XYZ file of N, CA and C in Angstrom:
405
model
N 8.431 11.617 -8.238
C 7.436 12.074 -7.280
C 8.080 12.162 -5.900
N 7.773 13.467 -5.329
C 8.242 13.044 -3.740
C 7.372 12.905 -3.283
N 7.957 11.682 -1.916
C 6.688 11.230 -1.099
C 7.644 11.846 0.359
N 5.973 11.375 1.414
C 6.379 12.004 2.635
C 7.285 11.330 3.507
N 7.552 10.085 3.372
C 9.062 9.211 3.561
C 9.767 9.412 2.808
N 11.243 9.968 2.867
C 11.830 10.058 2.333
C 13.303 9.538 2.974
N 14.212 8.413 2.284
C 15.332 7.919 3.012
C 16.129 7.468 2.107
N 17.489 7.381 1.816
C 18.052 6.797 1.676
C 18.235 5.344 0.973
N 18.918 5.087 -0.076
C 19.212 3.632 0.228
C 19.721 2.786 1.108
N 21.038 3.289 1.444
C 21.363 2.817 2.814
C 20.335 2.981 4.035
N 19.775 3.454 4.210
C 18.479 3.924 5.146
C 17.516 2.710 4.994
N 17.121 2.350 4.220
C 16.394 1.538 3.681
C 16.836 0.099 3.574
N 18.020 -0.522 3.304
C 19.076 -1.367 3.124
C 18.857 -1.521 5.096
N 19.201 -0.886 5.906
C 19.254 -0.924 7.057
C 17.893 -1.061 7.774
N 17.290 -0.680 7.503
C 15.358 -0.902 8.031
C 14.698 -2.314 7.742
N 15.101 -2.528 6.534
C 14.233 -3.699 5.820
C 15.267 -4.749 5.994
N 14.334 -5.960 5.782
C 15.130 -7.109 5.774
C 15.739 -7.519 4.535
N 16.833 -8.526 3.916
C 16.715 -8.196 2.503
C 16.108 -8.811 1.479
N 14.624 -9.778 2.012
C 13.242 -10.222 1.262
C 12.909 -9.123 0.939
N 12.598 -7.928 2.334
C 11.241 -7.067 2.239
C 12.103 -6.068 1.092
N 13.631 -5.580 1.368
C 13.983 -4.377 0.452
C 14.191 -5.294 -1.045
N 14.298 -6.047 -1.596
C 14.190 -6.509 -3.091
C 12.674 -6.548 -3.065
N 11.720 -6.827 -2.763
C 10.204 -6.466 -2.686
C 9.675 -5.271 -3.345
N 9.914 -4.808 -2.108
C 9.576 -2.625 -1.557
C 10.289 -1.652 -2.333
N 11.995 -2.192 -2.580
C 12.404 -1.184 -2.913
C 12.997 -1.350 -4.378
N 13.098 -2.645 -4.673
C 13.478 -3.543 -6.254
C 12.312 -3.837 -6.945
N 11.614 -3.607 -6.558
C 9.934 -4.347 -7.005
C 10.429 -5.512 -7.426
N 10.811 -6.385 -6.501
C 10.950 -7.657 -6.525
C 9.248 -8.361 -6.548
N 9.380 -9.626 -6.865
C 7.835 -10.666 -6.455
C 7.986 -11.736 -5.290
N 7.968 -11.713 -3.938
C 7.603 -13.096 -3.360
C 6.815 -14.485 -4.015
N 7.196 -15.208 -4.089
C 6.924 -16.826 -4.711
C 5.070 -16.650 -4.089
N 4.612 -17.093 -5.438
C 2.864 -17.280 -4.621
C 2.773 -18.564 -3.576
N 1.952 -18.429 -3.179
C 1.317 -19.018 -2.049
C 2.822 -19.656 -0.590
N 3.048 -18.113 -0.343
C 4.440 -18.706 0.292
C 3.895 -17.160 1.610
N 3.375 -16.408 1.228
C 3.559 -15.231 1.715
C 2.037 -15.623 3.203
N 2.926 -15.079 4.724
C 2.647 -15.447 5.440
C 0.547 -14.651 6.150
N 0.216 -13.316 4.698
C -0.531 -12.548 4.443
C -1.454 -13.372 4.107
N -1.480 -13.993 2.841
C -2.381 -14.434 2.340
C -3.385 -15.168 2.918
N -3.340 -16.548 3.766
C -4.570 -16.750 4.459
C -5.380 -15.927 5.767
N -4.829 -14.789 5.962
C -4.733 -14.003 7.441
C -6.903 -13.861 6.896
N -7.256 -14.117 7.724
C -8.814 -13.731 7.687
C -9.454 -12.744 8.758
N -8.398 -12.596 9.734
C -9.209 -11.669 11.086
C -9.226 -10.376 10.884
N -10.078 -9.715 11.337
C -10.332 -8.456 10.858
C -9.684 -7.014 11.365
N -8.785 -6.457 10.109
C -8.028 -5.732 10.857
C -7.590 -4.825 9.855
N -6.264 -3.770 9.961
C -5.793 -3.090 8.566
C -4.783 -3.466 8.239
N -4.296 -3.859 7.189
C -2.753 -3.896 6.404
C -2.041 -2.267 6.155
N -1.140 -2.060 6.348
C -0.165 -1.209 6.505
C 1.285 -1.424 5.426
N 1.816 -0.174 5.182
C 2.973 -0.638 4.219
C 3.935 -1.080 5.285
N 4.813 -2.161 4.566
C 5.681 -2.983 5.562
C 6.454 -1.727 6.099
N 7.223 -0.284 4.694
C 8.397 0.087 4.866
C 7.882 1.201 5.738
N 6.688 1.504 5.634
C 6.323 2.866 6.541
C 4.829 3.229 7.763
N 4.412 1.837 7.054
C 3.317 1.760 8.619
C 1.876 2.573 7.860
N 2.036 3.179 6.984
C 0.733 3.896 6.064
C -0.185 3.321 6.153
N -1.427 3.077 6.559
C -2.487 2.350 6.280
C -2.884 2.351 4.643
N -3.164 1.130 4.025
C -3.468 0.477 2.622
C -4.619 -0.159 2.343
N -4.866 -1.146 2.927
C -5.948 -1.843 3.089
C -6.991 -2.127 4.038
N -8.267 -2.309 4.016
C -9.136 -3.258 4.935
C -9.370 -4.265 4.697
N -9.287 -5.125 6.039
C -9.761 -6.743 5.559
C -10.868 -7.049 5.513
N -12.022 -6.173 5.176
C -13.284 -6.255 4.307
C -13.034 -5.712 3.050
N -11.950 -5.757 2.424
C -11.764 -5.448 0.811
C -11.150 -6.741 0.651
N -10.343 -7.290 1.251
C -9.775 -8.689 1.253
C -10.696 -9.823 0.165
N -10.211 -10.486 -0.663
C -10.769 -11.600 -1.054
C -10.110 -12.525 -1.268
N -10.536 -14.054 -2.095
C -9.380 -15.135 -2.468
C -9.546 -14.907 -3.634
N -8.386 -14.616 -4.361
C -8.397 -14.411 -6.110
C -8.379 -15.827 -6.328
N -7.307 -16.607 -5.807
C -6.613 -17.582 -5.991
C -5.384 -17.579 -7.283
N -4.655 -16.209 -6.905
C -3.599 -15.917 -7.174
C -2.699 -16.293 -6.915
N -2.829 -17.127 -5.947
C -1.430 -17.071 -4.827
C -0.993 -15.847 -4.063
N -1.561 -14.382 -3.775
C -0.839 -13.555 -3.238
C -2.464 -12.979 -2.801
N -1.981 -12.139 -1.395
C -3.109 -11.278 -1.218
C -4.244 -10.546 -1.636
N -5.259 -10.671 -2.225
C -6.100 -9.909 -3.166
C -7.432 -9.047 -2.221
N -7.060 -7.518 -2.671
C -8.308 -6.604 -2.291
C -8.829 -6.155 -3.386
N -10.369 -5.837 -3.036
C -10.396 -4.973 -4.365
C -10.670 -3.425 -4.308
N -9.962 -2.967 -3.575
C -9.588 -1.226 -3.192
C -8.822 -1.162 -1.610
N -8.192 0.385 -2.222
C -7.459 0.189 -0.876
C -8.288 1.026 -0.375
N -7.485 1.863 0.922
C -8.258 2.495 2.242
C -8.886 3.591 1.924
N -8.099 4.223 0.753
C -8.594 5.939 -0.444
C -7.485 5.583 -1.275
N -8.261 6.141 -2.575
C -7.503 6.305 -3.438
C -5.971 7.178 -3.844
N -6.000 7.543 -2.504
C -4.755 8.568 -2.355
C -3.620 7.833 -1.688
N -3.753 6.808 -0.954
C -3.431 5.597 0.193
C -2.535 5.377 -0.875
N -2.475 4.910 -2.421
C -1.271 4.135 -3.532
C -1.426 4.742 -4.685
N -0.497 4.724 -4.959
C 0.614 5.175 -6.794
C 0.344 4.867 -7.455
N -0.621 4.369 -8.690
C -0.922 3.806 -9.982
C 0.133 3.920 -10.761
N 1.023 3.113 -11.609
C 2.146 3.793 -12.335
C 2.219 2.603 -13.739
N 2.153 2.741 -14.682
C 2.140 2.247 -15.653
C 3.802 1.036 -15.171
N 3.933 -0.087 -15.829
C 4.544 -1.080 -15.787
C 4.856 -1.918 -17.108
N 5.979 -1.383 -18.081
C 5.987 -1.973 -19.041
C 7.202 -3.415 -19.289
N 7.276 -3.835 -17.863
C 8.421 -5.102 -18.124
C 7.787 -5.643 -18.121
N 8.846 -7.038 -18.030
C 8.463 -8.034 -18.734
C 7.581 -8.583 -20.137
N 7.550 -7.658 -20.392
C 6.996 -7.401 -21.970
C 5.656 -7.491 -22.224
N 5.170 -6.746 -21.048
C 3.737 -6.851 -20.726
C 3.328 -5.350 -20.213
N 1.816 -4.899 -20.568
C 1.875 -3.882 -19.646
C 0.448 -3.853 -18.768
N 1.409 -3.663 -17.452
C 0.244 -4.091 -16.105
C 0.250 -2.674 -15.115
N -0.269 -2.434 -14.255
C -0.302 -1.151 -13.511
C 0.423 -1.504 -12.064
N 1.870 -0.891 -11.846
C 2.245 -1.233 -10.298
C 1.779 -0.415 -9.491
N 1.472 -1.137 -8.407
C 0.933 -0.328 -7.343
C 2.159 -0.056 -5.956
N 2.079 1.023 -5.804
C 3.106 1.527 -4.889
C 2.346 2.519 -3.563
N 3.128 2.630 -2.838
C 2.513 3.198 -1.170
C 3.368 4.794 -1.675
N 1.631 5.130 -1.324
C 1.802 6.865 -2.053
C 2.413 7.555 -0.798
N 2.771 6.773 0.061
C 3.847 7.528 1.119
C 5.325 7.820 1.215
N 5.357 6.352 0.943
C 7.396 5.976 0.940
C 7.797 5.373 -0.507
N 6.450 5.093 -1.507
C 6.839 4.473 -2.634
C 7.379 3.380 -2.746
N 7.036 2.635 -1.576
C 7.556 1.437 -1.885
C 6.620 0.777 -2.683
N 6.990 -0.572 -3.457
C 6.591 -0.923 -4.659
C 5.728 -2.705 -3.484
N 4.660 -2.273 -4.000
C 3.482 -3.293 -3.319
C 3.234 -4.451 -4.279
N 2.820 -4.602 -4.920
C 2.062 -5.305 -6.163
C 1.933 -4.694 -7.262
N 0.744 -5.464 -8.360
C 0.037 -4.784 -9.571
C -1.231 -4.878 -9.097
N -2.153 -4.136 -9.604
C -3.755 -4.220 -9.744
C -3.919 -4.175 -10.986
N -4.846 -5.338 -11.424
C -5.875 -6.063 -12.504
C -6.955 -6.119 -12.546
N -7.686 -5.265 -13.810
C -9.036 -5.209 -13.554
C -9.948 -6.782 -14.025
N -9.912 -7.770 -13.184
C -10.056 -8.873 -13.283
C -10.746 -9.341 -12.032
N -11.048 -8.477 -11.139
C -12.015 -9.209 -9.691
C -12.742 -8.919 -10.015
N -13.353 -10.230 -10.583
C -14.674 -10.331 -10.758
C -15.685 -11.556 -9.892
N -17.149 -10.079 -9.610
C -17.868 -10.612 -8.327
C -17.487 -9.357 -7.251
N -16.297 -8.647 -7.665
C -16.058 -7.864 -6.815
C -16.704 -6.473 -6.938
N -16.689 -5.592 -5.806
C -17.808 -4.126 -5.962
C -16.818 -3.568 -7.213
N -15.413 -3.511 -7.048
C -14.812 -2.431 -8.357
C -14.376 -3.421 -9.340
N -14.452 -4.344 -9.228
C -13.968 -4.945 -10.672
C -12.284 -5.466 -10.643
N -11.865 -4.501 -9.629
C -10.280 -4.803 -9.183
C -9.914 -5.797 -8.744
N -8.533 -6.307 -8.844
C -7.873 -6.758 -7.877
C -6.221 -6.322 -7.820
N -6.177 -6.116 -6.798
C -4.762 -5.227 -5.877
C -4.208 -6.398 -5.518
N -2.961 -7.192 -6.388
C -2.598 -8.553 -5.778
C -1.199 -7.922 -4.990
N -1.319 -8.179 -3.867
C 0.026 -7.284 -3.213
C 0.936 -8.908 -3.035
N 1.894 -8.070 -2.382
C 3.163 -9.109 -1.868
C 3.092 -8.957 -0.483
N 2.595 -9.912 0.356
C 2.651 -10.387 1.866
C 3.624 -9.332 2.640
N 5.163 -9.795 1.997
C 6.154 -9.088 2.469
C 6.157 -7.602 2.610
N 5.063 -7.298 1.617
C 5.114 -5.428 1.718
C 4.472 -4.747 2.196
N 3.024 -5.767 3.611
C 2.104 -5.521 4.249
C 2.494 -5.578 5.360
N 2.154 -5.177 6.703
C 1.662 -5.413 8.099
C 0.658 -5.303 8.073
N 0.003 -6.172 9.044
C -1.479 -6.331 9.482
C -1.344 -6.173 10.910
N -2.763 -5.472 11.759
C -3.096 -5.208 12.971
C -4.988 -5.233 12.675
N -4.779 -5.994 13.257
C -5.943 -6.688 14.098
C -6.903 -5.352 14.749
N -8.063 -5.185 14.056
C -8.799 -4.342 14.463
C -10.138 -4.648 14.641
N -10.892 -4.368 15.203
C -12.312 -4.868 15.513
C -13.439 -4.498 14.303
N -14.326 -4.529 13.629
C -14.738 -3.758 12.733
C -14.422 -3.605 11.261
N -13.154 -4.135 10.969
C -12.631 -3.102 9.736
C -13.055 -4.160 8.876
């Protein structure tokens, strides 16, 4: 798929730190309850770390008690990548930033209590948050 970021590895290797690029660009996992996202409660938008895209609102925000960030939808459905995920010998849906493709989390249809039934467990490391009034 092309997306509208488009860079390099070295490009990328050079932007990111090398938590966020084994994350974003390895679909690496940050360790649960380590990621500096997860208790954030003020109201604002999450953004992809590698490209600034808006992803989330922190009125989709909930506590799975996953250990990692949990929404249950992002900003539009056009906002991330659904892509089938057959490692680890399991098959789960990764979710990726339908901009730069960097690799966010999985979503599990397991939020339950929640309006969609979802949960979008992202990785801290693959968010920015900004503080918005409202959201």
């Amino acid at each position: 798929m092309a997306y509208n970021v488009d860079k390099s590895d070295a490009q990328w290797r050079e932007e990111l730190s090398p938590d966020q690029y084994a994350v974003l660009r390895q679909a690496g996992t940050e360790r649960p309850w380590t990621g500096e996202l997860l208790d954030e409660e003020r109201a604002g938008v999450y953004t992809c770390a590698a490209c600034n895209a808006e992803l989330f609102k922190s009125g989709t925000k909930f506590d799975s008690g996953c250990g990692w960030p949990s929404f249950y939808e992002s900003v539009n459905p056009d906002a991330v990548q659904l892509i089938d995920d057959k490692s680890l010998g399991m098959v789960r849906t990764e979710v990726r930033c339908a901009n730069c493709g960097s690799h966010l989390g999985h979503v599990f249809p397991d939020g339950f209590g929640t309006p969609t039934g979802d949960r979008y467990c992202m990785n801290s490391i693959s968010l920015n948050f900004s503080e918005k009034s409202g959201e």
